[in-house]
Amino acid sequence: MTDTFSKKLIEVALPLAAINEGSKPETENPFLKGHPRAIHNWWARTPLSVSRAILFAQLIDDPGNGLETEEAQRARRELLDFVAKLATWEATTDEKLIEKAREIILKQFKGKAPEFWDMFAGRASIPLEAQRLGLKVTSSDLNPVAVTIQRGLLEFPSTFSGSPPVHPQNDQNLLHSTVWKGATGLADDIRWYGKWVCQEAQKRLSKLYPKGPDGNVVVAWLWTRTVPSPDPSRNGAAVPLVRSFKLAGKKRHVWVFPKVNRKGNNFEFDIANGIVPEVKGTVSRKGATCLLSKNPMPFPYVRKQAKQGNMGTRLMAIVTEGNRGKFYHAPSDQHISAARQASPKWRPDCEMPKKHRNFQPPVYGMENIGDLFTPRQLVALDILCDIILDARKHILEHAKGNTAYAEAVTFYLACALSRMTDYHSNLTTWNPTNENVSHLFQRQAIPMAWDFCEANPIEGKLAYDAVAGWVASSLESLPTEAHPARVKQADARQETPSFGSAPVVSTDPPYYDNISYADLADFFYVWLRRILKSIDPHTFATLLTPKGPELIASPTRHGSLELAEKHFRHGFQNVFAEILQTAEPSIPCTIYYAFKQEEEEESSESPEGGNRVSTGWETMLEGLVEAGFQITGTWPVRTTKKARAVAKDANALASAIVLVARKRSLEAPHCSRRELLNELKRKLPSALKHLQQGNVAPVDLAQASIGPGMAIFSQYSKVIESRGRMTVRTALSLINQTLDEVLSEQEAEFDTDTRWCLAWFEQHGMKEGLYGDAETLSKAKNTAVNGLVEAGVVFSRGGKVRLLDRNELPEDWDPAKDKRLTVWEITQHLIYSLEKSGESGAAELLSKLGSGAGEAARELSYRLFQICEKNSWSKEALSYNGLVVAWPEIVKLATTARPTEQGKLI
């Protein structure tokens, strides 16, 4: 029964702003030194700082058990301050702080470290922090790539903590030390043997990878794909498919320059330096253009030629690295010949999904993982695999027969090879801004690339020894003094590990159909298995990653959307039922969830009247509620970077919602539909206000509101309506309906001119409307059109009225001199300043406005985002979302700005 256990801190309070601020180094810096993610790619990336803070707050009792006495509030504030310190990247290596956290936990549990279980552990972010906090960790996943990552982060470092390196002591030593703390000895061996593997590869591959025309090391060879020209007069000449001819465009300007010969049936590539007329690529989102004839080549034509085997490749440029930076060279016969002579003896054999939005190459005839590598890359990677297996024999000899240690080092060397493929395929592209090779997996997909890079695998920054160094660096901040974790490959639906005592549970499960982990992981699995199948035959028993049991809703895998949803729904019901029976009942479970792919509209004939529901949320929550859980807390936490690739053109979630759930009391009451609605209307407004004050991004608000709404719904054993027991789908629809009502009611807090602008914007957006309609609306809102024009928010002429675009706002606007200041006008000026001059520009304006006016603008942005989202005005929506996301930094900068006269709202 829920009420017999003390409330945990996470069920009462959480320093949300500090947690989200603390996640920034991990979410905004992909090259964060010493981060464990350097060990290997994975697609779910919960920040360590967030995992650590959530887990600690999940374990520790709330002072006063939720009561608001003065003493309890003081003790709670101290505890929240401590959680805020834990929620930073710097805390990862702060031994005194982590030791204090462990002491608090041990005291809570009377000196016995609690057990922990994450059955969807993925990259191990959550179990790694459980291990750091001193818990006895069991970590499992169905995917063998995830299991390999977990062994590398959770098992080997603790097992071999304090061990010295075993490599020969010669001039190639990378470290000189007599004390090998934690995993430093293991890391040194990874670097040393990584360098040895690379040196051996250089001996075998140097003919395939010659030096550049200037004698320098080649960084990359830049290729373009080609198809036959559709113009019959060109005699089937191969023409290039190039996204961009730009090579450098930040501090200097360098281009690939295609020169068409006089007869127009052939061309050559040359290098152009300096500012020249830009040569546009031959491929855009609309299709391709023939370089020779300028005739259009629609994508259906390109696909047809590719599937018929008529897609080729042609070298465009060679990039070398010298003492003074990078140099660009036109193609040479020597380098073309070196690439063409490669003849692979082995290639991965794994078909990709042919009809999936996240896998584009199969549409162009590249149906197999092996098709994603050039022949030269296949030869190089295969030889590296052979040399790593040879290295294992040497490690075993140097380790004097310590098989476990030799296998551990070989695991990391295999991870380096697999990690390396992210930069060594025929889908990696050149980044002209930073003048480097971009990796393939910038998002959870395998996209098509027209012009691509072939990086150097044996010399330079992307050579094997460099990548082995990345893997070694991933061990530097690991909690090696903690209990070695127990890592298992297991199907979460059916396989529950045995525990000495009931475990604490925290997990980040799959998000419906957002990420096809197994299909994506095959890209790496085929290379890992090439090396590790003899070392770990259980994990690498299958030719490809297990897919049938994977808990995602994949119609292409299960044959239909209905069957995919059934698999996902039933799977989660089984998982949550098992968690309910296995987990420690005195400690709530925490579940991260961030699904937002597509939403369905409820039928207009339904009692909900066409309100939005999310299938992903519905199926996950239904499993949770049906299993017997009650949601006792919800927290939106920042888990992804603002500028990630998928977010650039879409309102994708930046936060995960952490659901805090306990076993529902057997004595939980039931209620009617009307009683539930009354509870939602009574409690949701304050909950949503709290979310807004916590600066939850507008794009995340609808998802964040599901938490407090479901907390109300799940406290009842059942909710009765005319059709019987209320479903989770109906409850979600009612929650969304209440959210709309609450945001609409917040309009009453704005001035009359702003309320008119809101109503007009909802009907017309930024387009024109009839003056008569504007006048009628103005009377309803107690204002006038001429007054709105005077206020500087509306343009009226010729019987038409429209809202002023932000680009039309006066540059010299001074809020202190504005006699009719409106929240609408303030909001638009703040967004204009933010987009034009960044956070500092918006902060300068905010310092003139004052905090009250600024907060009103922030609240208006939530409502405007909601209107934009309903009308699919994505570009405008991003502006309002951007203001809220940047708000904490804007306020921080504004408080340090010199005080100025503040404008006042009327």
mmCIF file of C-alpha atoms in Angstrom, residues 280-602:
data_model
loop_
_atom_site.group_PDB
_atom_site.id
_atom_site.type_symbol
_atom_site.label_atom_id
_atom_site.label_comp_id
_atom_site.label_asym_id
_atom_site.label_seq_id
_atom_site.Cartn_x
_atom_site.Cartn_y
_atom_site.Cartn_z
ATOM 1 C CA LYS A 280 25.586 25.447 -57.033
ATOM 2 C CA GLY A 281 25.333 21.754 -56.280
ATOM 3 C CA THR A 282 23.573 19.530 -58.758
ATOM 4 C CA VAL A 283 21.252 17.972 -56.129
ATOM 5 C CA SER A 284 18.581 19.717 -54.056
ATOM 6 C CA ARG A 285 15.505 18.552 -52.196
ATOM 7 C CA LYS A 286 13.515 18.796 -55.419
ATOM 8 C CA GLY A 287 15.793 16.572 -57.470
ATOM 9 C CA ALA A 288 19.008 16.660 -59.494
ATOM 10 C CA THR A 289 20.240 18.557 -62.541
ATOM 11 C CA CYS A 290 22.505 17.243 -65.274
ATOM 12 C CA LEU A 291 25.811 19.137 -65.151
ATOM 13 C CA LEU A 292 26.325 18.742 -68.921
ATOM 14 C CA SER A 293 22.885 19.489 -70.360
ATOM 15 C CA LYS A 294 21.245 21.332 -67.430
ATOM 16 C CA ASN A 295 18.249 19.022 -67.878
ATOM 17 C CA PRO A 296 16.378 18.041 -64.712
ATOM 18 C CA MET A 297 16.953 14.561 -63.288
ATOM 19 C CA PRO A 298 13.997 13.864 -60.947
ATOM 20 C CA PHE A 299 14.624 11.518 -58.052
ATOM 21 C CA PRO A 300 12.598 8.706 -59.688
ATOM 22 C CA TYR A 301 15.116 8.799 -62.560
ATOM 23 C CA VAL A 302 18.070 8.738 -60.135
ATOM 24 C CA ARG A 303 16.526 5.851 -58.175
ATOM 25 C CA LYS A 304 15.898 3.861 -61.345
ATOM 26 C CA GLN A 305 19.479 4.302 -62.561
ATOM 27 C CA ALA A 306 20.850 3.395 -59.120
ATOM 28 C CA LYS A 307 18.771 0.218 -58.847
ATOM 29 C CA GLN A 308 19.860 -0.811 -62.343
ATOM 30 C CA GLY A 309 23.483 -0.636 -61.181
ATOM 31 C CA ASN A 310 24.298 2.532 -63.104
ATOM 32 C CA MET A 311 25.315 4.641 -60.096
ATOM 33 C CA GLY A 312 29.064 5.133 -59.981
ATOM 34 C CA THR A 313 31.573 7.302 -58.118
ATOM 35 C CA ARG A 314 34.116 9.909 -59.157
ATOM 36 C CA LEU A 315 36.890 11.583 -57.177
ATOM 37 C CA MET A 316 36.352 15.340 -56.734
ATOM 38 C CA ALA A 317 39.178 16.472 -54.462
ATOM 39 C CA ILE A 318 42.006 15.370 -52.163
ATOM 40 C CA VAL A 319 42.464 17.026 -48.764
ATOM 41 C CA THR A 320 45.877 16.996 -47.064
ATOM 42 C CA GLU A 321 47.076 18.267 -43.686
ATOM 43 C CA GLY A 322 50.274 20.282 -43.355
ATOM 44 C CA ASN A 323 51.904 22.535 -40.771
ATOM 45 C CA ARG A 324 49.820 25.471 -41.961
ATOM 46 C CA GLY A 325 46.469 23.744 -42.082
ATOM 47 C CA LYS A 326 44.579 21.911 -44.794
ATOM 48 C CA PHE A 327 45.354 21.938 -48.507
ATOM 49 C CA TYR A 328 43.020 21.007 -51.348
ATOM 50 C CA HIS A 329 44.091 19.275 -54.547
ATOM 51 C CA ALA A 330 42.427 18.256 -57.789
ATOM 52 C CA PRO A 331 42.036 14.504 -58.423
ATOM 53 C CA SER A 332 45.104 12.617 -59.630
ATOM 54 C CA ASP A 333 45.421 9.339 -61.523
ATOM 55 C CA GLN A 334 47.622 7.925 -58.754
ATOM 56 C CA HIS A 335 44.939 8.378 -56.104
ATOM 57 C CA ILE A 336 42.133 7.179 -58.358
ATOM 58 C CA SER A 337 44.133 4.057 -59.176
ATOM 59 C CA ALA A 338 44.971 3.423 -55.495
ATOM 60 C CA ALA A 339 41.294 3.426 -54.599
ATOM 61 C CA ARG A 340 40.222 1.304 -57.584
ATOM 62 C CA GLN A 341 42.735 -1.491 -56.954
ATOM 63 C CA ALA A 342 41.154 -2.424 -53.614
ATOM 64 C CA SER A 343 39.539 -5.860 -53.710
ATOM 65 C CA PRO A 344 37.784 -6.833 -50.453
ATOM 66 C CA LYS A 345 37.897 -10.466 -49.325
ATOM 67 C CA TRP A 346 35.090 -10.026 -46.780
ATOM 68 C CA ARG A 347 32.123 -7.701 -46.494
ATOM 69 C CA PRO A 348 29.234 -7.455 -44.032
ATOM 70 C CA ASP A 349 26.084 -9.214 -45.168
ATOM 71 C CA CYS A 350 23.076 -7.541 -43.608
ATOM 72 C CA GLU A 351 20.000 -6.202 -45.370
ATOM 73 C CA MET A 352 18.590 -2.874 -44.204
ATOM 74 C CA PRO A 353 14.840 -2.154 -43.901
ATOM 75 C CA LYS A 354 13.609 -1.376 -47.415
ATOM 76 C CA LYS A 355 10.576 0.666 -46.410
ATOM 77 C CA HIS A 356 11.494 2.763 -43.407
ATOM 78 C CA ARG A 357 11.683 6.540 -43.118
ATOM 79 C CA ASN A 358 15.049 6.363 -41.333
ATOM 80 C CA PHE A 359 16.846 4.226 -43.920
ATOM 81 C CA GLN A 360 17.282 6.005 -47.261
ATOM 82 C CA PRO A 361 20.090 4.084 -49.062
ATOM 83 C CA PRO A 362 17.885 1.056 -49.963
ATOM 84 C CA VAL A 363 15.762 3.385 -52.095
ATOM 85 C CA TYR A 364 18.875 3.901 -54.243
ATOM 86 C CA GLY A 365 19.826 0.246 -54.561
ATOM 87 C CA MET A 366 22.144 0.190 -51.510
ATOM 88 C CA GLU A 367 20.224 -2.504 -49.653
ATOM 89 C CA ASN A 368 22.992 -4.137 -47.648
ATOM 90 C CA ILE A 369 25.235 -2.800 -44.842
ATOM 91 C CA GLY A 370 28.157 -3.894 -47.009
ATOM 92 C CA ASP A 371 27.010 -1.416 -49.676
ATOM 93 C CA LEU A 372 27.674 1.462 -47.249
ATOM 94 C CA PHE A 373 31.460 1.103 -47.555
ATOM 95 C CA THR A 374 33.804 1.626 -50.472
ATOM 96 C CA PRO A 375 35.905 -1.377 -51.554
ATOM 97 C CA ARG A 376 38.981 0.330 -50.070
ATOM 98 C CA GLN A 377 37.209 0.886 -46.734
ATOM 99 C CA LEU A 378 36.123 -2.774 -46.648
ATOM 100 C CA VAL A 379 39.701 -3.927 -47.211
ATOM 101 C CA ALA A 380 41.063 -1.593 -44.510
ATOM 102 C CA LEU A 381 38.460 -2.473 -41.891
ATOM 103 C CA ASP A 382 38.788 -6.203 -42.556
ATOM 104 C CA ILE A 383 42.581 -6.050 -42.181
ATOM 105 C CA LEU A 384 42.221 -4.045 -38.963
ATOM 106 C CA CYS A 385 39.924 -6.790 -37.616
ATOM 107 C CA ASP A 386 42.555 -9.430 -38.391
ATOM 108 C CA ILE A 387 45.295 -7.382 -36.714
ATOM 109 C CA ILE A 388 43.150 -6.860 -33.583
ATOM 110 C CA LEU A 389 42.723 -10.633 -33.312
ATOM 111 C CA ASP A 390 46.503 -10.954 -33.659
ATOM 112 C CA ALA A 391 46.899 -8.297 -30.948
ATOM 113 C CA ARG A 392 44.812 -10.436 -28.595
ATOM 114 C CA LYS A 393 47.459 -13.176 -28.759
ATOM 115 C CA HIS A 394 50.183 -10.678 -27.897
ATOM 116 C CA ILE A 395 48.137 -9.215 -25.020
ATOM 117 C CA LEU A 396 47.572 -12.704 -23.604
ATOM 118 C CA GLU A 397 51.313 -13.362 -23.753
ATOM 119 C CA HIS A 398 52.173 -9.991 -22.182
ATOM 120 C CA ALA A 399 49.511 -10.523 -19.483
ATOM 121 C CA LYS A 400 51.155 -13.871 -18.625
ATOM 122 C CA GLY A 401 48.090 -15.893 -19.476
ATOM 123 C CA ASN A 402 45.477 -13.638 -17.875
ATOM 124 C CA THR A 403 42.715 -14.510 -20.339
ATOM 125 C CA ALA A 404 40.100 -12.230 -18.760
ATOM 126 C CA TYR A 405 42.352 -9.180 -19.054
ATOM 127 C CA ALA A 406 43.352 -9.985 -22.649
ATOM 128 C CA GLU A 407 39.704 -10.343 -23.597
ATOM 129 C CA ALA A 408 38.825 -7.040 -21.907
ATOM 130 C CA VAL A 409 41.481 -5.110 -23.858
ATOM 131 C CA THR A 410 40.370 -6.855 -27.068
ATOM 132 C CA PHE A 411 36.789 -5.754 -26.314
ATOM 133 C CA TYR A 412 37.921 -2.130 -26.247
ATOM 134 C CA LEU A 413 40.011 -2.532 -29.422
ATOM 135 C CA ALA A 414 36.895 -3.946 -31.124
ATOM 136 C CA CYS A 415 34.855 -1.002 -29.855
ATOM 137 C CA ALA A 416 37.433 1.341 -31.403
ATOM 138 C CA LEU A 417 37.085 -0.399 -34.769
ATOM 139 C CA SER A 418 33.291 -0.289 -34.569
ATOM 140 C CA ARG A 419 33.343 3.330 -33.328
ATOM 141 C CA MET A 420 35.626 4.159 -36.253
ATOM 142 C CA THR A 421 33.063 3.096 -38.871
ATOM 143 C CA ASP A 422 30.921 6.120 -37.987
ATOM 144 C CA TYR A 423 33.594 8.170 -39.815
ATOM 145 C CA HIS A 424 34.604 5.540 -42.382
ATOM 146 C CA SER A 425 31.669 4.747 -44.674
ATOM 147 C CA ASN A 426 30.531 6.066 -48.040
ATOM 148 C CA LEU A 427 27.819 8.104 -46.298
ATOM 149 C CA THR A 428 30.044 10.468 -44.314
ATOM 150 C CA THR A 429 30.205 14.024 -45.632
ATOM 151 C CA TRP A 430 32.608 16.969 -45.655
ATOM 152 C CA ASN A 431 31.924 19.888 -43.303
ATOM 153 C CA PRO A 432 33.203 23.054 -45.056
ATOM 154 C CA THR A 433 32.643 25.219 -41.971
ATOM 155 C CA ASN A 434 35.091 23.314 -39.760
ATOM 156 C CA GLU A 435 36.921 21.666 -42.670
ATOM 157 C CA ASN A 436 36.587 18.164 -41.310
ATOM 158 C CA VAL A 437 34.777 14.880 -41.854
ATOM 159 C CA SER A 438 31.251 14.713 -40.413
ATOM 160 C CA HIS A 439 30.226 11.423 -38.878
ATOM 161 C CA LEU A 440 27.313 9.377 -40.180
ATOM 162 C CA PHE A 441 25.071 9.079 -37.117
ATOM 163 C CA GLN A 442 24.203 12.707 -36.417
ATOM 164 C CA ARG A 443 20.683 11.465 -35.786
ATOM 165 C CA GLN A 444 18.913 8.121 -35.392
ATOM 166 C CA ALA A 445 18.922 7.303 -39.085
ATOM 167 C CA ILE A 446 21.027 6.254 -42.056
ATOM 168 C CA PRO A 447 20.467 9.037 -44.601
ATOM 169 C CA MET A 448 21.626 9.122 -48.207
ATOM 170 C CA ALA A 449 24.763 11.103 -49.105
ATOM 171 C CA TRP A 450 25.485 12.195 -52.675
ATOM 172 C CA ASP A 451 28.996 13.569 -52.281
ATOM 173 C CA PHE A 452 30.903 11.754 -49.546
ATOM 174 C CA CYS A 453 34.269 11.543 -47.780
ATOM 175 C CA GLU A 454 36.655 8.662 -47.531
ATOM 176 C CA ALA A 455 38.734 9.391 -44.433
ATOM 177 C CA ASN A 456 42.238 8.054 -43.837
ATOM 178 C CA PRO A 457 42.080 5.011 -41.487
ATOM 179 C CA ILE A 458 45.846 4.623 -40.905
ATOM 180 C CA GLU A 459 47.105 8.207 -40.470
ATOM 181 C CA GLY A 460 45.667 11.402 -39.052
ATOM 182 C CA LYS A 461 42.933 12.388 -36.641
ATOM 183 C CA LEU A 462 40.518 9.659 -37.752
ATOM 184 C CA ALA A 463 43.043 6.847 -37.948
ATOM 185 C CA TYR A 464 42.555 3.732 -35.835
ATOM 186 C CA ASP A 465 45.061 4.726 -33.143
ATOM 187 C CA ALA A 466 43.297 8.088 -32.658
ATOM 188 C CA VAL A 467 39.924 6.388 -32.212
ATOM 189 C CA ALA A 468 41.454 3.902 -29.767
ATOM 190 C CA GLY A 469 42.522 6.986 -27.815
ATOM 191 C CA TRP A 470 38.901 8.151 -27.689
ATOM 192 C CA VAL A 471 37.857 4.788 -26.272
ATOM 193 C CA ALA A 472 40.640 4.915 -23.666
ATOM 194 C CA SER A 473 39.536 8.419 -22.622
ATOM 195 C CA SER A 474 36.026 7.105 -21.895
ATOM 196 C CA LEU A 475 37.429 5.223 -18.879
ATOM 197 C CA GLU A 476 38.996 8.224 -17.160
ATOM 198 C CA SER A 477 35.963 9.380 -15.157
ATOM 199 C CA LEU A 478 34.428 5.995 -14.358
ATOM 200 C CA PRO A 479 33.682 4.916 -10.758
ATOM 201 C CA THR A 480 36.243 2.112 -10.706
ATOM 202 C CA GLU A 481 36.228 1.732 -6.916
ATOM 203 C CA ALA A 482 32.550 0.737 -6.950
ATOM 204 C CA HIS A 483 31.038 -2.761 -7.119
ATOM 205 C CA PRO A 484 31.609 -4.373 -10.561
ATOM 206 C CA ALA A 485 28.229 -4.428 -12.291
ATOM 207 C CA ARG A 486 26.436 -7.532 -13.444
ATOM 208 C CA VAL A 487 25.758 -7.089 -17.180
ATOM 209 C CA LYS A 488 23.300 -9.389 -18.939
ATOM 210 C CA GLN A 489 21.819 -9.716 -22.402
ATOM 211 C CA ALA A 490 18.136 -10.236 -21.722
ATOM 212 C CA ASP A 491 14.647 -9.742 -23.115
ATOM 213 C CA ALA A 492 12.988 -7.394 -20.605
ATOM 214 C CA ARG A 493 9.582 -8.982 -21.253
ATOM 215 C CA GLN A 494 10.597 -12.480 -20.220
ATOM 216 C CA GLU A 495 13.927 -12.590 -18.395
ATOM 217 C CA THR A 496 14.175 -11.192 -14.866
ATOM 218 C CA PRO A 497 17.525 -11.553 -13.094
ATOM 219 C CA SER A 498 17.687 -12.913 -9.570
ATOM 220 C CA PHE A 499 18.511 -10.436 -6.797
ATOM 221 C CA GLY A 500 19.740 -10.732 -3.234
ATOM 222 C CA SER A 501 17.214 -8.077 -2.240
ATOM 223 C CA ALA A 502 14.499 -6.181 -4.105
ATOM 224 C CA PRO A 503 16.184 -3.661 -6.422
ATOM 225 C CA VAL A 504 15.699 0.029 -7.063
ATOM 226 C CA VAL A 505 14.490 0.550 -10.647
ATOM 227 C CA SER A 506 15.255 3.460 -12.959
ATOM 228 C CA THR A 507 15.130 3.062 -16.727
ATOM 229 C CA ASP A 508 14.869 4.839 -20.066
ATOM 230 C CA PRO A 509 12.774 2.499 -22.262
ATOM 231 C CA PRO A 510 12.330 2.664 -26.058
ATOM 232 C CA TYR A 511 10.099 5.454 -27.362
ATOM 233 C CA TYR A 512 7.436 3.671 -29.422
ATOM 234 C CA ASP A 513 8.754 3.835 -33.029
ATOM 235 C CA ASN A 514 11.164 6.775 -32.706
ATOM 236 C CA ILE A 515 14.393 4.775 -32.882
ATOM 237 C CA SER A 516 14.929 1.417 -34.581
ATOM 238 C CA TYR A 517 17.770 0.418 -32.294
ATOM 239 C CA ALA A 518 18.298 -3.095 -33.649
ATOM 240 C CA ASP A 519 18.262 -2.097 -37.326
ATOM 241 C CA LEU A 520 20.641 0.795 -36.668
ATOM 242 C CA ALA A 521 22.896 -1.268 -34.424
ATOM 243 C CA ASP A 522 23.472 -3.803 -37.214
ATOM 244 C CA PHE A 523 25.795 -1.217 -38.784
ATOM 245 C CA PHE A 524 28.158 -1.689 -35.817
ATOM 246 C CA TYR A 525 27.247 -5.253 -34.829
ATOM 247 C CA VAL A 526 28.627 -6.820 -38.011
ATOM 248 C CA TRP A 527 32.072 -5.388 -37.219
ATOM 249 C CA LEU A 528 31.990 -6.166 -33.490
ATOM 250 C CA ARG A 529 30.951 -9.735 -34.233
ATOM 251 C CA ARG A 530 33.779 -10.106 -36.744
ATOM 252 C CA ILE A 531 36.198 -9.733 -33.794
ATOM 253 C CA LEU A 532 34.294 -10.794 -30.663
ATOM 254 C CA LYS A 533 32.253 -13.841 -31.696
ATOM 255 C CA SER A 534 35.010 -16.201 -30.492
ATOM 256 C CA ILE A 535 35.527 -14.261 -27.247
ATOM 257 C CA ASP A 536 31.865 -13.762 -26.286
ATOM 258 C CA PRO A 537 29.917 -16.399 -28.245
ATOM 259 C CA HIS A 538 26.748 -15.925 -26.175
ATOM 260 C CA THR A 539 26.335 -12.184 -26.884
ATOM 261 C CA PHE A 540 27.341 -12.591 -30.537
ATOM 262 C CA ALA A 541 25.535 -15.865 -31.208
ATOM 263 C CA THR A 542 23.189 -14.454 -33.854
ATOM 264 C CA LEU A 543 24.276 -13.311 -37.319
ATOM 265 C CA LEU A 544 22.488 -9.981 -36.737
ATOM 266 C CA THR A 545 20.973 -8.176 -33.739
ATOM 267 C CA PRO A 546 17.754 -9.700 -32.318
ATOM 268 C CA LYS A 547 14.771 -7.856 -33.777
ATOM 269 C CA GLY A 548 11.546 -9.755 -33.182
ATOM 270 C CA PRO A 549 11.444 -9.253 -29.372
ATOM 271 C CA GLU A 550 12.630 -5.612 -29.523
ATOM 272 C CA LEU A 551 10.097 -3.364 -27.774
ATOM 273 C CA ILE A 552 9.385 -0.840 -30.506
ATOM 274 C CA ALA A 553 6.284 -0.398 -32.662
ATOM 275 C CA SER A 554 7.630 -1.160 -36.147
ATOM 276 C CA PRO A 555 4.947 -1.787 -38.805
ATOM 277 C CA THR A 556 7.610 -2.860 -41.315
ATOM 278 C CA ARG A 557 8.759 -5.557 -38.902
ATOM 279 C CA HIS A 558 5.373 -6.804 -37.681
ATOM 280 C CA GLY A 559 3.415 -6.447 -40.906
ATOM 281 C CA SER A 560 0.950 -3.749 -39.887
ATOM 282 C CA LEU A 561 0.536 -0.788 -37.559
ATOM 283 C CA GLU A 562 -2.083 -2.698 -35.585
ATOM 284 C CA LEU A 563 0.233 -5.654 -34.932
ATOM 285 C CA ALA A 564 3.147 -3.320 -34.135
ATOM 286 C CA GLU A 565 1.073 -1.455 -31.535
ATOM 287 C CA LYS A 566 -0.104 -4.758 -30.058
ATOM 288 C CA HIS A 567 3.503 -5.938 -29.694
ATOM 289 C CA PHE A 568 4.526 -2.680 -28.033
ATOM 290 C CA ARG A 569 1.486 -2.558 -25.745
ATOM 291 C CA HIS A 570 1.636 -6.147 -24.540
ATOM 292 C CA GLY A 571 5.394 -5.974 -24.159
ATOM 293 C CA PHE A 572 5.215 -2.998 -21.830
ATOM 294 C CA GLN A 573 2.395 -4.567 -19.838
ATOM 295 C CA ASN A 574 4.639 -7.577 -19.223
ATOM 296 C CA VAL A 575 7.660 -5.432 -18.346
ATOM 297 C CA PHE A 576 5.800 -3.179 -15.916
ATOM 298 C CA ALA A 577 4.041 -6.127 -14.295
ATOM 299 C CA GLU A 578 7.438 -7.741 -13.702
ATOM 300 C CA ILE A 579 8.882 -4.499 -12.320
ATOM 301 C CA LEU A 580 5.930 -4.185 -9.946
ATOM 302 C CA GLN A 581 6.603 -7.666 -8.578
ATOM 303 C CA THR A 582 10.400 -7.330 -8.440
ATOM 304 C CA ALA A 583 11.184 -3.731 -7.414
ATOM 305 C CA GLU A 584 11.653 -2.541 -3.832
ATOM 306 C CA PRO A 585 8.138 -1.287 -2.844
ATOM 307 C CA SER A 586 9.399 1.405 -0.450
ATOM 308 C CA ILE A 587 11.245 3.192 -3.273
ATOM 309 C CA PRO A 588 9.387 4.586 -6.303
ATOM 310 C CA CYS A 589 10.499 3.626 -9.799
ATOM 311 C CA THR A 590 11.588 6.323 -12.243
ATOM 312 C CA ILE A 591 10.914 6.000 -15.975
ATOM 313 C CA TYR A 592 12.245 8.407 -18.592
ATOM 314 C CA TYR A 593 10.002 8.991 -21.595
ATOM 315 C CA ALA A 594 10.204 11.497 -24.454
ATOM 316 C CA PHE A 595 7.976 10.268 -27.241
ATOM 317 C CA LYS A 596 6.694 12.815 -29.720
ATOM 318 C CA GLN A 597 6.648 11.605 -33.273
ATOM 319 C CA GLU A 598 3.099 11.837 -34.502
ATOM 320 C CA GLU A 599 -0.193 12.656 -32.844
ATOM 321 C CA GLU A 600 -3.590 11.381 -33.807
ATOM 322 C CA GLU A 601 -6.817 13.336 -33.723
ATOM 323 C CA GLU A 602 -9.635 11.772 -31.797
#
